[in-house]
């Protein structure tokens, strides 16, 4: 088998290709024409769309796209990606960590790929939610006849530095 390597193909394109054999005195007929299609955008994978985190940080993951040199990601509290909190950055990795998130917020994110010749379309926009409040565990709501010394228990929100109770 013989092959030729092509790089920096445009995103979201249908490409046609064929081959002819050549020597010093002749050329064969062209092969039949085949098509290939490149992906138009990057596919995001985690956290799941509309997922509610149990922490104030997470990692965003997307699928690799062959031939992509860098990925640009955007992360914001505004689904139009226009707020003062917009983070827009690039990485050669297929993930990034986000931290210092706020309680009870919805965050939106998307990714696109690029190489020296082209930039893909943006991925689908996905969102996730941060916890708005801790979840109480025990004693059970409405418990009666509890001891005069009681241990109050709640679920942790990761990345919280302390808890206040009343």
Short mmCIF file of N, CA and C in Angstrom, two decimals:
data_model
loop_
_atom_site.label_atom_id
_atom_site.label_comp_id
_atom_site.label_asym_id
_atom_site.label_seq_id
_atom_site.Cartn_x
_atom_site.Cartn_y
_atom_site.Cartn_z
N UNK A 1 0.84 -1.19 0.00
CA UNK A 1 0.00 0.00 0.00
C UNK A 1 0.88 1.25 0.00
N UNK A 2 0.45 2.27 -0.68
CA UNK A 2 1.12 3.56 -0.71
C UNK A 2 0.20 4.58 -0.10
N UNK A 3 0.76 5.66 0.38
CA UNK A 3 -0.08 6.67 1.01
C UNK A 3 0.55 8.05 0.84
N UNK A 4 -0.25 9.05 1.03
CA UNK A 4 0.18 10.44 1.04
C UNK A 4 -0.44 11.09 2.26
N UNK A 5 0.30 11.90 2.94
CA UNK A 5 -0.15 12.55 4.16
C UNK A 5 -0.61 13.96 3.85
N UNK A 6 -1.82 14.31 4.27
CA UNK A 6 -2.35 15.65 4.08
C UNK A 6 -2.66 16.24 5.45
N UNK A 7 -2.22 17.44 5.71
CA UNK A 7 -2.50 18.08 6.99
C UNK A 7 -3.24 19.39 6.78
N UNK A 8 -3.73 19.93 7.86
CA UNK A 8 -4.42 21.22 7.87
C UNK A 8 -5.61 21.27 6.93
N UNK A 9 -6.35 20.17 6.87
CA UNK A 9 -7.57 20.15 6.06
C UNK A 9 -8.60 21.08 6.68
N UNK A 10 -9.46 21.67 5.87
CA UNK A 10 -10.47 22.56 6.43
C UNK A 10 -11.49 21.78 7.26
N UNK A 11 -11.99 22.43 8.31
CA UNK A 11 -13.04 21.83 9.15
C UNK A 11 -14.38 21.86 8.41
N UNK A 12 -15.17 20.83 8.61
CA UNK A 12 -16.52 20.79 8.07
C UNK A 12 -16.57 20.77 6.56
N UNK A 13 -15.63 20.11 5.93
CA UNK A 13 -15.57 20.10 4.46
C UNK A 13 -15.71 18.67 3.94
N UNK A 14 -16.35 18.54 2.80
CA UNK A 14 -16.35 17.28 2.06
C UNK A 14 -15.27 17.42 1.00
N UNK A 15 -14.33 16.50 1.03
CA UNK A 15 -13.19 16.55 0.12
C UNK A 15 -13.23 15.34 -0.82
N UNK A 16 -12.84 15.56 -2.04
CA UNK A 16 -12.84 14.51 -3.06
C UNK A 16 -11.39 14.17 -3.37
N UNK A 17 -11.13 12.87 -3.58
CA UNK A 17 -9.76 12.48 -3.92
C UNK A 17 -9.74 11.31 -4.88
N UNK A 18 -8.67 11.27 -5.65
CA UNK A 18 -8.43 10.20 -6.60
C UNK A 18 -6.93 10.10 -6.83
N UNK A 19 -6.49 9.00 -7.46
CA UNK A 19 -5.06 8.77 -7.65
C UNK A 19 -4.84 8.18 -9.04
N UNK A 20 -3.73 8.57 -9.63
CA UNK A 20 -3.26 7.98 -10.89
C UNK A 20 -1.80 7.57 -10.68
N UNK A 21 -1.44 6.45 -11.27
CA UNK A 21 -0.04 6.00 -11.23
C UNK A 21 0.72 6.65 -12.38
N UNK A 22 1.99 6.98 -12.13
CA UNK A 22 2.80 7.67 -13.13
C UNK A 22 4.18 7.03 -13.18
N UNK A 23 4.71 6.90 -14.38
CA UNK A 23 6.12 6.54 -14.53
C UNK A 23 6.73 7.48 -15.57
N UNK A 24 7.93 7.21 -16.00
CA UNK A 24 8.63 8.15 -16.88
C UNK A 24 8.03 8.26 -18.27
N UNK A 25 7.18 7.29 -18.69
CA UNK A 25 6.64 7.36 -20.06
C UNK A 25 5.12 7.33 -20.15
N UNK A 26 4.44 7.17 -18.99
CA UNK A 26 2.99 7.01 -19.10
C UNK A 26 2.32 7.36 -17.78
N UNK A 27 0.98 7.47 -17.83
CA UNK A 27 0.15 7.67 -16.65
C UNK A 27 -1.05 6.77 -16.76
N UNK A 28 -1.45 6.16 -15.64
CA UNK A 28 -2.65 5.31 -15.64
C UNK A 28 -3.90 6.17 -15.69
N UNK A 29 -5.02 5.52 -15.87
CA UNK A 29 -6.30 6.21 -15.72
C UNK A 29 -6.43 6.63 -14.26
N UNK A 30 -7.26 7.62 -14.02
CA UNK A 30 -7.53 8.03 -12.65
C UNK A 30 -8.38 6.96 -11.96
N UNK A 31 -8.17 6.78 -10.69
CA UNK A 31 -9.00 5.87 -9.90
C UNK A 31 -10.41 6.45 -9.82
N UNK A 32 -11.31 5.69 -9.24
CA UNK A 32 -12.62 6.27 -8.97
C UNK A 32 -12.45 7.39 -7.95
N UNK A 33 -13.42 8.28 -7.86
CA UNK A 33 -13.37 9.40 -6.92
C UNK A 33 -14.03 8.97 -5.61
N UNK A 34 -13.32 9.20 -4.52
CA UNK A 34 -13.86 8.95 -3.18
C UNK A 34 -14.01 10.26 -2.45
N UNK A 35 -14.87 10.27 -1.45
CA UNK A 35 -15.04 11.48 -0.63
C UNK A 35 -14.71 11.16 0.82
N UNK A 36 -14.27 12.17 1.51
CA UNK A 36 -14.09 12.14 2.96
C UNK A 36 -14.65 13.45 3.50
N UNK A 37 -15.11 13.42 4.73
CA UNK A 37 -15.66 14.61 5.36
C UNK A 37 -14.94 14.85 6.68
N UNK A 38 -14.50 16.06 6.89
CA UNK A 38 -13.85 16.43 8.14
C UNK A 38 -14.91 16.94 9.12
N UNK A 39 -14.68 16.78 10.41
CA UNK A 39 -15.67 17.26 11.39
C UNK A 39 -15.77 18.79 11.36
N UNK A 40 -16.99 19.29 11.53
CA UNK A 40 -17.21 20.74 11.52
C UNK A 40 -16.85 21.38 12.85
N UNK A 41 -16.97 20.59 13.93
CA UNK A 41 -16.70 21.17 15.25
C UNK A 41 -16.20 20.09 16.20
N UNK A 42 -15.84 20.52 17.37
CA UNK A 42 -15.35 19.66 18.43
C UNK A 42 -16.55 19.14 19.22
N UNK A 43 -16.45 17.93 19.76
CA UNK A 43 -17.52 17.36 20.57
C UNK A 43 -17.13 17.43 22.03
N UNK A 44 -17.95 18.12 22.83
CA UNK A 44 -17.69 18.20 24.27
C UNK A 44 -18.21 16.92 24.92
N UNK A 45 -17.61 16.53 26.06
CA UNK A 45 -18.00 15.25 26.64
C UNK A 45 -18.29 15.27 28.14
N UNK A 46 -17.71 16.18 28.92
CA UNK A 46 -17.93 16.13 30.37
C UNK A 46 -17.57 17.47 31.00
N UNK A 47 -18.31 17.92 32.03
CA UNK A 47 -19.44 17.25 32.68
C UNK A 47 -20.66 17.25 31.78
N UNK A 48 -21.54 16.31 32.03
CA UNK A 48 -22.74 16.19 31.21
C UNK A 48 -23.51 17.50 31.18
N UNK A 49 -24.18 17.74 30.08
CA UNK A 49 -24.97 18.96 29.93
C UNK A 49 -26.00 19.06 31.04
N UNK A 50 -26.08 20.22 31.67
CA UNK A 50 -27.03 20.56 32.73
C UNK A 50 -26.78 19.79 34.04
N UNK A 51 -25.60 19.25 34.21
CA UNK A 51 -25.22 18.50 35.41
C UNK A 51 -25.05 19.46 36.58
N UNK A 52 -25.42 19.00 37.79
CA UNK A 52 -25.20 19.78 38.99
C UNK A 52 -24.01 19.20 39.75
N UNK A 53 -23.00 20.03 39.91
CA UNK A 53 -21.78 19.62 40.60
C UNK A 53 -21.99 19.52 42.10
N UNK A 54 -21.09 18.84 42.79
CA UNK A 54 -21.07 18.84 44.25
C UNK A 54 -19.84 19.61 44.74
N UNK A 55 -19.22 20.36 43.85
CA UNK A 55 -18.00 21.10 44.17
C UNK A 55 -18.05 22.47 43.50
N UNK A 56 -17.10 23.31 43.88
CA UNK A 56 -16.98 24.62 43.26
C UNK A 56 -15.82 24.66 42.28
N UNK A 57 -15.50 23.50 41.74
CA UNK A 57 -14.50 23.37 40.69
C UNK A 57 -14.82 22.12 39.89
N UNK A 58 -14.31 22.06 38.68
CA UNK A 58 -14.51 20.88 37.85
C UNK A 58 -13.50 20.92 36.71
N UNK A 59 -13.46 19.88 35.95
CA UNK A 59 -12.67 19.85 34.72
C UNK A 59 -13.61 19.70 33.54
N UNK A 60 -13.31 20.39 32.48
CA UNK A 60 -14.08 20.32 31.24
C UNK A 60 -13.31 19.44 30.27
N UNK A 61 -14.02 18.49 29.65
CA UNK A 61 -13.39 17.55 28.72
C UNK A 61 -14.09 17.58 27.38
N UNK A 62 -13.30 17.40 26.33
CA UNK A 62 -13.84 17.30 24.97
C UNK A 62 -13.03 16.25 24.22
N UNK A 63 -13.59 15.81 23.09
CA UNK A 63 -12.95 14.76 22.31
C UNK A 63 -11.84 15.34 21.45
N UNK A 64 -10.81 14.54 21.27
CA UNK A 64 -9.71 14.95 20.40
C UNK A 64 -10.19 15.00 18.95
N UNK A 65 -9.61 15.87 18.18
CA UNK A 65 -9.92 15.98 16.76
C UNK A 65 -8.59 15.95 16.02
N UNK A 66 -8.33 14.87 15.29
CA UNK A 66 -7.05 14.70 14.59
C UNK A 66 -6.75 15.92 13.72
N UNK A 67 -5.51 16.36 13.77
CA UNK A 67 -5.08 17.50 12.98
C UNK A 67 -5.27 18.84 13.66
N UNK A 68 -5.92 18.83 14.81
CA UNK A 68 -6.13 20.07 15.56
C UNK A 68 -4.90 20.34 16.41
N UNK A 69 -4.33 21.52 16.29
CA UNK A 69 -3.16 21.89 17.09
C UNK A 69 -3.54 22.46 18.45
N UNK A 70 -4.59 23.27 18.47
CA UNK A 70 -5.02 23.92 19.71
C UNK A 70 -6.54 23.94 19.79
N UNK A 71 -7.01 24.03 21.01
CA UNK A 71 -8.44 24.14 21.28
C UNK A 71 -8.67 25.44 22.04
N UNK A 72 -9.62 26.21 21.58
CA UNK A 72 -10.02 27.41 22.29
C UNK A 72 -11.29 27.07 23.04
N UNK A 73 -11.33 27.40 24.32
CA UNK A 73 -12.54 27.18 25.09
C UNK A 73 -13.02 28.51 25.66
N UNK A 74 -14.33 28.59 25.82
CA UNK A 74 -14.95 29.74 26.46
C UNK A 74 -15.84 29.23 27.57
N UNK A 75 -15.86 29.98 28.64
CA UNK A 75 -16.53 29.58 29.87
C UNK A 75 -17.13 30.84 30.48
N UNK A 76 -18.46 30.83 30.75
CA UNK A 76 -19.11 32.06 31.20
C UNK A 76 -20.40 31.75 31.93
N UNK A 77 -20.91 32.74 32.68
CA UNK A 77 -22.23 32.63 33.31
C UNK A 77 -23.32 33.10 32.37
N UNK A 78 -22.96 33.62 31.22
CA UNK A 78 -23.90 34.11 30.22
C UNK A 78 -23.87 33.17 29.01
N UNK A 79 -25.02 32.61 28.61
CA UNK A 79 -25.02 31.69 27.47
C UNK A 79 -24.61 32.35 26.14
N UNK A 80 -24.61 33.68 26.09
CA UNK A 80 -24.16 34.39 24.90
C UNK A 80 -22.65 34.68 24.97
N UNK A 81 -22.01 34.30 26.07
CA UNK A 81 -20.57 34.50 26.27
C UNK A 81 -20.20 35.98 26.14
N UNK A 82 -20.97 36.82 26.84
CA UNK A 82 -20.74 38.27 26.78
C UNK A 82 -20.56 38.93 28.14
N UNK A 83 -20.46 38.17 29.22
CA UNK A 83 -20.39 38.81 30.53
C UNK A 83 -18.96 39.20 30.87
N UNK A 84 -18.83 39.99 31.93
CA UNK A 84 -17.50 40.39 32.41
C UNK A 84 -16.74 39.20 32.99
N UNK A 85 -17.44 38.10 33.27
CA UNK A 85 -16.81 36.91 33.85
C UNK A 85 -16.30 35.93 32.79
N UNK A 86 -16.42 36.28 31.51
CA UNK A 86 -15.99 35.40 30.42
C UNK A 86 -14.53 35.02 30.56
N UNK A 87 -14.26 33.73 30.46
CA UNK A 87 -12.89 33.23 30.36
C UNK A 87 -12.77 32.60 28.98
N UNK A 88 -11.81 33.07 28.21
CA UNK A 88 -11.55 32.54 26.88
C UNK A 88 -10.06 32.27 26.80
N UNK A 89 -9.70 31.02 26.56
CA UNK A 89 -8.29 30.65 26.55
C UNK A 89 -8.06 29.51 25.58
N UNK A 90 -6.81 29.18 25.33
CA UNK A 90 -6.46 28.11 24.40
C UNK A 90 -5.52 27.12 25.08
N UNK A 91 -5.59 25.87 24.62
CA UNK A 91 -4.75 24.81 25.14
C UNK A 91 -4.53 23.77 24.06
N UNK A 92 -3.46 23.02 24.16
CA UNK A 92 -3.25 21.91 23.25
C UNK A 92 -3.84 20.63 23.81
N UNK A 93 -4.35 20.69 25.02
CA UNK A 93 -4.95 19.54 25.70
C UNK A 93 -6.43 19.41 25.36
N UNK A 94 -7.01 18.27 25.68
CA UNK A 94 -8.45 18.07 25.47
C UNK A 94 -9.22 18.20 26.79
N UNK A 95 -8.67 18.99 27.70
CA UNK A 95 -9.37 19.28 28.95
C UNK A 95 -8.78 20.53 29.58
N UNK A 96 -9.54 21.09 30.49
CA UNK A 96 -9.06 22.21 31.30
C UNK A 96 -9.79 22.19 32.63
N UNK A 97 -9.17 22.72 33.64
CA UNK A 97 -9.78 22.80 34.97
C UNK A 97 -10.31 24.21 35.19
N UNK A 98 -11.47 24.29 35.81
CA UNK A 98 -12.03 25.58 36.19
C UNK A 98 -12.31 25.54 37.68
N UNK A 99 -11.98 26.61 38.36
CA UNK A 99 -12.17 26.65 39.80
C UNK A 99 -12.63 28.04 40.23
N UNK A 100 -12.78 28.21 41.51
CA UNK A 100 -13.29 29.45 42.08
C UNK A 100 -14.67 29.78 41.53
N UNK A 101 -15.48 28.75 41.42
CA UNK A 101 -16.85 28.93 40.94
C UNK A 101 -17.71 29.48 42.07
N UNK A 102 -18.81 30.09 41.72
CA UNK A 102 -19.73 30.67 42.70
C UNK A 102 -20.86 29.70 43.01
N UNK A 103 -21.41 29.82 44.20
CA UNK A 103 -22.53 28.99 44.62
C UNK A 103 -23.79 29.33 43.82
N UNK A 104 -24.55 28.30 43.47
CA UNK A 104 -25.86 28.49 42.86
C UNK A 104 -25.85 29.17 41.51
N UNK A 105 -24.83 28.95 40.71
CA UNK A 105 -24.74 29.56 39.39
C UNK A 105 -24.82 28.50 38.30
N UNK A 106 -25.25 28.93 37.13
CA UNK A 106 -25.18 28.10 35.93
C UNK A 106 -24.03 28.64 35.10
N UNK A 107 -23.16 27.74 34.68
CA UNK A 107 -22.01 28.09 33.84
C UNK A 107 -22.18 27.43 32.48
N UNK A 108 -21.80 28.16 31.44
CA UNK A 108 -21.91 27.69 30.06
C UNK A 108 -20.50 27.57 29.50
N UNK A 109 -20.30 26.57 28.62
CA UNK A 109 -18.97 26.40 28.02
C UNK A 109 -19.07 25.80 26.64
N UNK A 110 -18.06 26.09 25.84
CA UNK A 110 -17.97 25.58 24.47
C UNK A 110 -16.50 25.55 24.06
N UNK A 111 -16.23 24.82 22.97
CA UNK A 111 -14.85 24.63 22.51
C UNK A 111 -14.84 24.67 20.98
N UNK A 112 -13.72 25.14 20.43
CA UNK A 112 -13.50 25.00 18.99
C UNK A 112 -12.02 24.68 18.77
N UNK A 113 -11.74 24.06 17.64
CA UNK A 113 -10.37 23.68 17.32
C UNK A 113 -9.80 24.58 16.24
N UNK A 114 -8.48 24.63 16.20
CA UNK A 114 -7.85 25.36 15.10
C UNK A 114 -6.46 24.83 14.81
N UNK A 115 -6.04 25.06 13.58
CA UNK A 115 -4.67 24.78 13.15
C UNK A 115 -4.26 25.95 12.25
N UNK A 116 -3.12 25.88 11.63
CA UNK A 116 -2.58 27.04 10.91
C UNK A 116 -3.44 27.50 9.73
N UNK A 117 -4.33 26.66 9.24
CA UNK A 117 -5.11 27.01 8.06
C UNK A 117 -6.59 27.27 8.30
N UNK A 118 -7.12 26.87 9.46
CA UNK A 118 -8.58 26.95 9.63
C UNK A 118 -8.95 26.90 11.11
N UNK A 119 -10.17 27.32 11.40
CA UNK A 119 -10.75 27.25 12.74
C UNK A 119 -12.11 26.58 12.60
N UNK A 120 -12.39 25.62 13.48
CA UNK A 120 -13.67 24.92 13.41
C UNK A 120 -14.80 25.80 13.93
N UNK A 121 -16.01 25.35 13.71
CA UNK A 121 -17.18 25.98 14.33
C UNK A 121 -17.13 25.68 15.83
N UNK A 122 -17.85 26.44 16.62
CA UNK A 122 -17.95 26.16 18.05
C UNK A 122 -18.70 24.85 18.28
N UNK A 123 -18.33 24.15 19.31
CA UNK A 123 -19.08 22.96 19.73
C UNK A 123 -20.47 23.38 20.18
N UNK A 124 -21.30 22.41 20.48
CA UNK A 124 -22.56 22.72 21.15
C UNK A 124 -22.21 23.39 22.48
N UNK A 125 -23.06 24.30 22.93
CA UNK A 125 -22.86 24.92 24.24
C UNK A 125 -23.50 24.03 25.29
N UNK A 126 -22.71 23.65 26.28
CA UNK A 126 -23.20 22.86 27.40
C UNK A 126 -23.16 23.71 28.66
N UNK A 127 -23.94 23.30 29.64
CA UNK A 127 -23.95 24.04 30.91
C UNK A 127 -23.84 23.07 32.07
N UNK A 128 -23.47 23.60 33.20
CA UNK A 128 -23.52 22.86 34.46
C UNK A 128 -23.85 23.83 35.56
N UNK A 129 -24.33 23.31 36.67
CA UNK A 129 -24.76 24.12 37.80
C UNK A 129 -23.88 23.83 39.00
N UNK A 130 -23.67 24.85 39.80
CA UNK A 130 -22.96 24.66 41.06
C UNK A 130 -24.01 24.55 42.17
N UNK A 131 -23.67 23.89 43.27
CA UNK A 131 -24.65 23.75 44.35
C UNK A 131 -24.98 25.10 44.96
N UNK A 132 -26.26 25.32 45.23
CA UNK A 132 -26.70 26.58 45.83
C UNK A 132 -26.63 26.52 47.35
N UNK A 133 -26.78 25.34 47.91
CA UNK A 133 -26.79 25.19 49.37
C UNK A 133 -26.35 23.79 49.73
N UNK A 134 -25.90 23.62 50.97
CA UNK A 134 -25.54 22.28 51.44
C UNK A 134 -26.80 21.47 51.64
N UNK A 135 -26.65 20.16 51.62
CA UNK A 135 -27.76 19.25 51.88
C UNK A 135 -27.63 18.72 53.30
N UNK A 136 -28.67 18.93 54.10
CA UNK A 136 -28.66 18.47 55.48
C UNK A 136 -28.81 16.95 55.52
N UNK A 137 -28.13 16.30 56.47
CA UNK A 137 -28.15 14.84 56.57
C UNK A 137 -28.84 14.39 57.85
N UNK A 138 -28.40 14.90 59.01
CA UNK A 138 -29.01 14.46 60.27
C UNK A 138 -28.79 15.49 61.36
N UNK A 139 -29.65 15.52 62.36
CA UNK A 139 -30.80 14.63 62.54
C UNK A 139 -31.87 14.93 61.50
N UNK A 140 -32.72 13.98 61.27
CA UNK A 140 -33.77 14.09 60.24
C UNK A 140 -34.68 15.27 60.53
N UNK A 141 -35.20 15.86 59.47
CA UNK A 141 -36.13 16.97 59.62
C UNK A 141 -37.34 16.53 60.44
N UNK A 142 -37.67 17.31 61.44
CA UNK A 142 -38.83 17.00 62.28
C UNK A 142 -38.55 15.97 63.36
N UNK A 143 -37.28 15.58 63.55
CA UNK A 143 -36.95 14.58 64.57
C UNK A 143 -37.39 15.09 65.94
N UNK A 144 -37.89 14.21 66.75
CA UNK A 144 -38.34 14.57 68.10
C UNK A 144 -37.57 13.73 69.12
N UNK A 145 -37.60 14.17 70.33
CA UNK A 145 -36.96 13.46 71.44
C UNK A 145 -35.48 13.24 71.20
N UNK A 146 -34.80 14.25 70.60
CA UNK A 146 -33.36 14.11 70.41
C UNK A 146 -32.64 14.49 71.70
N UNK A 147 -31.44 14.02 71.88
CA UNK A 147 -30.66 14.29 73.10
C UNK A 147 -30.33 15.77 73.18
N UNK A 148 -29.97 16.23 74.36
CA UNK A 148 -29.63 17.64 74.54
C UNK A 148 -28.28 17.98 73.91
N UNK A 149 -27.50 16.98 73.56
CA UNK A 149 -26.28 17.16 72.79
C UNK A 149 -26.49 16.44 71.47
N UNK A 150 -26.33 17.18 70.38
CA UNK A 150 -26.64 16.59 69.08
C UNK A 150 -25.52 16.93 68.10
N UNK A 151 -25.27 16.04 67.20
CA UNK A 151 -24.30 16.27 66.12
C UNK A 151 -25.09 16.60 64.86
N UNK A 152 -24.87 17.80 64.36
CA UNK A 152 -25.52 18.22 63.12
C UNK A 152 -24.62 17.81 61.96
N UNK A 153 -25.21 17.17 60.95
CA UNK A 153 -24.43 16.64 59.83
C UNK A 153 -25.01 17.13 58.52
N UNK A 154 -24.11 17.48 57.58
CA UNK A 154 -24.51 17.91 56.23
C UNK A 154 -23.50 17.41 55.24
N UNK A 155 -23.90 17.41 53.97
CA UNK A 155 -22.97 17.01 52.90
C UNK A 155 -22.04 18.16 52.58
N UNK A 156 -20.81 17.83 52.33
CA UNK A 156 -19.77 18.79 52.01
C UNK A 156 -19.94 19.32 50.59
N UNK A 157 -19.64 20.60 50.40
CA UNK A 157 -19.47 21.17 49.06
C UNK A 157 -17.96 21.37 48.90
N UNK A 158 -17.36 20.55 48.06
CA UNK A 158 -15.92 20.58 47.88
C UNK A 158 -15.46 21.97 47.46
N UNK A 159 -14.36 22.41 48.01
CA UNK A 159 -13.75 23.72 47.80
C UNK A 159 -14.35 24.81 48.68
N UNK A 160 -15.28 24.45 49.55
CA UNK A 160 -15.73 25.41 50.56
C UNK A 160 -14.67 25.42 51.65
N UNK A 161 -14.36 26.57 52.17
CA UNK A 161 -13.28 26.66 53.17
C UNK A 161 -13.78 26.57 54.60
N UNK A 162 -15.05 26.82 54.83
CA UNK A 162 -15.63 26.68 56.15
C UNK A 162 -17.16 26.66 56.02
N UNK A 163 -17.81 26.40 57.12
CA UNK A 163 -19.28 26.35 57.13
C UNK A 163 -19.76 27.19 58.30
N UNK A 164 -20.89 27.83 58.10
CA UNK A 164 -21.53 28.62 59.14
C UNK A 164 -22.89 28.01 59.39
N UNK A 165 -23.25 27.86 60.65
CA UNK A 165 -24.58 27.28 60.94
C UNK A 165 -25.28 28.11 62.00
N UNK A 166 -26.57 28.00 62.00
CA UNK A 166 -27.39 28.70 62.99
C UNK A 166 -28.32 27.70 63.64
#
